[in-house]
CSV table of C-alpha atoms in Angstrom, one decimal:
chain,number,residue,atom,x,y,z
A,1041,MET,CA,4.3,-76.5,218.3
A,1042,SER,CA,0.7,-76.2,217.7
A,1043,ILE,CA,-1.3,-75.9,220.5
A,1044,ARG,CA,-4.6,-77.4,219.3
A,1045,GLN,CA,-6.5,-79.5,221.4
A,1046,TRP,CA,-7.9,-83.1,220.0
A,1047,TYR,CA,-10.0,-85.5,221.2
A,1048,TYR,CA,-9.9,-89.0,219.1
A,1049,SER,CA,-12.6,-92.0,220.3
A,1050,VAL,CA,-11.1,-95.8,220.7
A,1051,SER,CA,-14.0,-97.9,220.9
A,1052,GLY,CA,-16.6,-95.4,220.8
A,1053,ASP,CA,-15.1,-93.6,224.0
A,1054,GLN,CA,-14.1,-90.1,223.8
A,1055,VAL,CA,-10.5,-89.3,224.9
A,1056,GLY,CA,-8.7,-86.1,225.1
A,1057,PRO,CA,-7.9,-83.2,225.0
A,1058,ILE,CA,-4.2,-84.1,223.8
A,1059,ALA,CA,-2.2,-81.8,222.0
A,1060,GLU,CA,-1.7,-82.7,218.2
A,1061,ASP,CA,1.7,-83.4,217.7
A,1062,ASP,CA,0.8,-86.1,221.0
A,1063,LEU,CA,-2.0,-87.0,218.8
A,1064,VAL,CA,0.3,-87.3,215.2
A,1065,ARG,CA,2.8,-89.3,217.1
A,1066,MET,CA,-0.1,-92.1,217.8
A,1067,PHE,CA,-0.1,-91.7,214.5
A,1068,GLN,CA,3.1,-92.3,213.9
A,1069,THR,CA,3.3,-95.1,216.2
A,1070,GLY,CA,0.6,-97.1,215.1
A,1071,ARG,CA,-2.0,-96.5,218.2
A,1072,LEU,CA,-4.4,-94.9,216.2
A,1073,GLN,CA,-5.2,-95.9,212.3
A,1074,PRO,CA,-6.4,-93.5,209.9
A,1075,ASN,CA,-9.6,-94.5,209.9
A,1076,THR,CA,-10.0,-92.6,213.9
A,1077,MET,CA,-12.9,-91.1,214.6
A,1078,VAL,CA,-11.2,-87.1,216.1
A,1079,TRP,CA,-12.3,-83.6,216.9
A,1080,THR,CA,-11.0,-80.4,217.8
A,1081,ALA,CA,-12.2,-77.2,217.8
A,1082,GLY,CA,-13.6,-75.6,214.5
A,1083,LEU,CA,-15.0,-78.9,213.5
A,1084,LYS,CA,-18.3,-79.1,213.1
A,1085,GLU,CA,-18.5,-83.1,213.7
A,1086,TRP,CA,-16.4,-85.7,214.7
A,1087,VAL,CA,-13.7,-87.4,211.3
A,1088,GLU,CA,-11.5,-89.7,210.5
A,1089,ALA,CA,-8.1,-88.5,210.8
A,1090,SER,CA,-7.4,-89.3,207.5
A,1091,SER,CA,-9.5,-86.8,206.2
A,1092,VAL,CA,-7.3,-84.1,208.2
A,1093,GLU,CA,-3.9,-82.7,206.4
A,1094,GLY,CA,-1.0,-83.2,208.7
A,1095,LEU,CA,-2.5,-85.3,211.2
A,1096,LEU,CA,-0.9,-89.0,209.5
A,1097,PRO,CA,2.6,-89.1,209.3
A,1098,GLN,CA,3.6,-88.7,205.6
A,1099,GLN,CA,3.8,-91.7,202.8
A,1100,THR,CA,6.3,-91.3,200.8
A,1101,PRO,CA,5.0,-93.2,197.1
A,1102,PRO,CA,7.5,-96.3,196.1
A,1103,PRO,CA,9.9,-95.3,193.0
A,1104,LEU,CA,9.0,-95.8,189.8
A,1105,PRO,CA,10.3,-98.6,188.2
A,1106,ASP,CA,12.8,-98.3,185.7
A,1107,TRP,CA,11.4,-99.2,182.7
A,1108,SER,CA,14.5,-97.5,180.5
A,1109,TYR,CA,17.4,-99.8,178.5
A,1110,THR,CA,20.5,-99.1,177.2
A,1111,PRO,CA,21.6,-102.2,175.1
A,1112,ALA,CA,25.2,-103.4,176.0
A,1113,SER,CA,27.5,-102.1,173.9
A,1114,VAL,CA,28.5,-104.9,171.8
A,1115,THR,CA,32.7,-104.7,170.6
A,1116,VAL,CA,33.2,-106.9,167.3
A,1117,SER,CA,36.4,-108.2,166.5
A,1118,TYR,CA,37.0,-109.3,162.9
A,1119,ALA,CA,39.3,-111.9,162.2
A,1120,GLY,CA,42.0,-110.2,160.3
A,1121,PHE,CA,44.0,-111.7,156.6
A,1122,TRP,CA,45.9,-114.2,158.1
A,1123,LYS,CA,44.0,-116.6,160.1
A,1124,ARG,CA,41.6,-116.1,157.5
A,1125,PHE,CA,44.4,-117.2,155.0
A,1126,ALA,CA,45.8,-120.5,157.8
A,1127,ALA,CA,41.6,-121.7,158.0
A,1128,ALA,CA,41.2,-121.4,154.5
A,1129,PHE,CA,44.3,-123.2,154.2
A,1130,ILE,CA,43.2,-125.5,156.5
A,1131,ASP,CA,39.8,-126.0,155.1
A,1132,SER,CA,42.1,-127.0,151.0
A,1133,ILE,CA,43.9,-130.2,152.9
A,1134,ILE,CA,41.1,-131.1,154.2
A,1135,LEU,CA,38.8,-130.8,151.2
A,1136,THR,CA,41.6,-131.8,149.2
A,1137,PHE,CA,41.9,-135.1,150.9
A,1138,GLY,CA,37.9,-135.7,150.5
A,1139,ALA,CA,38.1,-134.5,147.1
A,1140,LEU,CA,40.9,-137.2,146.0
A,1141,ILE,CA,38.9,-139.6,147.9
A,1142,VAL,CA,34.8,-139.3,146.6
A,1143,GLY,CA,36.2,-138.3,143.3
A,1144,PHE,CA,38.4,-141.4,142.6
A,1145,THR,CA,36.3,-143.5,143.9
A,1146,PHE,CA,32.9,-141.7,142.0
A,1147,GLY,CA,34.7,-141.6,138.3
A,1148,VAL,CA,36.0,-145.4,139.2
A,1149,ALA,CA,32.6,-146.7,139.7
A,1150,TYR,CA,30.9,-144.7,136.5
A,1151,ALA,CA,33.6,-145.4,134.3
A,1152,ALA,CA,33.2,-149.5,135.2
A,1153,ALA,CA,29.4,-148.6,134.9
A,1154,THR,CA,29.4,-146.7,132.2
A,1155,ALA,CA,32.6,-148.1,130.0
A,1156,GLY,CA,33.4,-144.8,129.8
A,1157,THR,CA,37.3,-143.4,129.3
A,1158,ALA,CA,39.3,-142.1,131.4
A,1159,GLN,CA,38.8,-139.1,130.7
A,1160,ARG,CA,35.0,-139.1,131.2
A,1161,ALA,CA,35.5,-140.2,134.8
A,1162,GLU,CA,37.9,-137.7,135.9
A,1163,PHE,CA,35.6,-135.1,134.2
A,1164,SER,CA,33.0,-136.8,136.7
A,1165,GLY,CA,35.3,-136.5,139.3
A,1166,TYR,CA,36.3,-133.5,138.7
A,1167,ILE,CA,32.5,-131.7,138.6
A,1168,ILE,CA,32.0,-134.2,142.5
A,1169,GLY,CA,34.8,-132.1,144.0
A,1170,ILE,CA,33.0,-128.3,143.3
A,1171,ILE,CA,29.3,-129.9,144.8
A,1172,MET,CA,32.0,-131.6,148.0
A,1173,GLU,CA,33.5,-127.3,147.8
A,1174,TRP,CA,30.4,-125.6,147.7
A,1175,LEU,CA,28.2,-128.1,150.5
A,1176,TYR,CA,31.1,-128.2,152.6
A,1177,ALA,CA,31.2,-124.0,152.8
A,1178,ALA,CA,27.6,-123.7,152.8
A,1179,ILE,CA,26.4,-126.3,155.2
A,1180,PHE,CA,28.9,-126.0,157.6
A,1181,GLU,CA,28.9,-121.4,157.2
A,1182,SER,CA,24.9,-122.0,157.9
A,1183,SER,CA,25.1,-124.6,160.8
A,1184,SER,CA,25.2,-123.9,164.5
A,1185,LYS,CA,28.9,-123.6,164.5
A,1186,GLN,CA,28.9,-120.8,161.9
A,1187,ALA,CA,32.2,-121.6,160.4
A,1188,THR,CA,33.8,-124.2,158.7
A,1189,LEU,CA,36.5,-127.0,160.9
A,1190,GLY,CA,38.9,-124.8,159.4
A,1191,LYS,CA,36.9,-121.7,160.7
A,1192,MET,CA,36.3,-123.5,163.8
A,1193,ALA,CA,40.5,-124.2,164.5
A,1194,LEU,CA,40.9,-120.6,164.2
A,1195,GLY,CA,38.4,-119.3,166.2
A,1196,ILE,CA,36.2,-117.6,163.5
A,1197,LYS,CA,33.0,-117.6,161.8
A,1198,VAL,CA,30.7,-115.6,159.8
A,1199,THR,CA,27.5,-113.7,160.3
A,1200,ASP,CA,25.6,-111.4,158.7
A,1201,LEU,CA,26.3,-107.8,158.7
A,1202,GLY,CA,23.8,-107.6,162.0
A,1203,GLY,CA,25.7,-110.0,163.6
A,1204,ASN,CA,23.3,-113.1,162.8
A,1205,PRO,CA,23.7,-116.6,161.9
A,1206,ILE,CA,23.7,-116.6,157.6
A,1207,SER,CA,21.5,-119.2,155.7
A,1208,PHE,CA,22.4,-122.2,153.7
A,1209,GLY,CA,21.1,-119.9,150.4
A,1210,ARG,CA,23.6,-116.3,151.9
A,1211,ALA,CA,26.5,-119.6,152.4
A,1212,THR,CA,25.9,-120.4,149.1
A,1213,GLY,CA,26.0,-116.7,147.3
A,1214,ARG,CA,29.5,-116.2,149.5
A,1215,HIS,CA,30.9,-119.8,148.5
A,1216,PHE,CA,30.9,-118.6,144.8
A,1217,GLY,CA,31.1,-115.0,144.9
A,1218,LYS,CA,34.6,-116.4,145.7
A,1219,ILE,CA,35.0,-116.9,141.9
A,1220,VAL,CA,34.6,-113.2,141.5
A,1221,SER,CA,37.2,-112.3,144.1
A,1222,THR,CA,39.6,-115.1,142.4
A,1223,ILE,CA,39.2,-114.1,138.5
A,1224,ILE,CA,40.6,-111.2,139.3
A,1225,PHE,CA,44.1,-111.9,140.2
A,1226,PHE,CA,42.4,-112.5,143.7
A,1227,ILE,CA,42.2,-109.0,144.6
A,1228,GLY,CA,38.8,-109.6,146.1
A,1229,PHE,CA,40.7,-112.0,148.7
A,1230,LEU,CA,43.6,-109.5,149.7
A,1231,MET,CA,40.9,-106.7,150.1
A,1232,VAL,CA,40.2,-108.3,153.7
A,1233,ALA,CA,43.6,-106.5,154.6
A,1234,PHE,CA,42.1,-103.1,153.4
A,1235,THR,CA,38.9,-102.7,154.3
A,1236,GLU,CA,37.2,-101.2,157.4
A,1237,LYS,CA,35.4,-104.6,158.9
A,1238,LYS,CA,38.4,-106.9,157.2
A,1239,GLN,CA,35.9,-108.0,154.5
A,1240,GLY,CA,37.2,-110.0,150.6
A,1241,LEU,CA,34.9,-108.9,147.7
A,1242,HIS,CA,32.8,-112.1,147.9
A,1243,ASP,CA,32.1,-110.8,151.7
A,1244,ILE,CA,30.3,-107.3,150.9
A,1245,MET,CA,28.7,-108.8,147.8
A,1246,SER,CA,27.4,-111.6,149.6
A,1247,GLY,CA,26.7,-108.7,153.0
A,1248,CYS,CA,28.8,-111.3,155.2
A,1249,LEU,CA,31.2,-110.2,158.1
A,1250,VAL,CA,33.8,-112.9,159.5
A,1251,VAL,CA,34.4,-112.3,162.7
A,1252,ASN,CA,36.2,-113.9,165.8
A,1253,ALA,CA,34.2,-116.0,167.6
């Protein structure tokens, strides 16, 4: 225990002597403030207590904020071959009925308006069917749902390689890339069953993934 004796000033009055340990306790309990004037033998003049080392309680600095950020790991679940096959089958049924209705209506109207042959009307309906398939895939897959009706039914969607929604242009490229997957004896579609990220050739060509939503 320290043997130094201290004096302190309250409202201009000198109080003391008091043992240093007792003085420290008075600061700890708040009875005296850091700006209280104090003096002890060896000091040339009265000084504020805050300027004397050891009189005031140690102040623990607040912890620095933790600005570190560790992103949560995201596990991507790629849609498998059979789930994608089922989604494509549903889409084909939807498109078949839609193409029949629109193609027939347009073909009949075209033939009536131009006095064209049945072959011309059939050809016009075929072209309309191609356009419908393209717009159906591109519009739905670039929408906020990121999926055609068949994909929605199976709980899967199309993203880019970073997991983001794709644009209409990328969805268009993916759709017409299926032509390549088809003409090589459907190998482009079968690749889904064997590639690491379950990508078909048309997915790889367009930089897309098909994942579980």
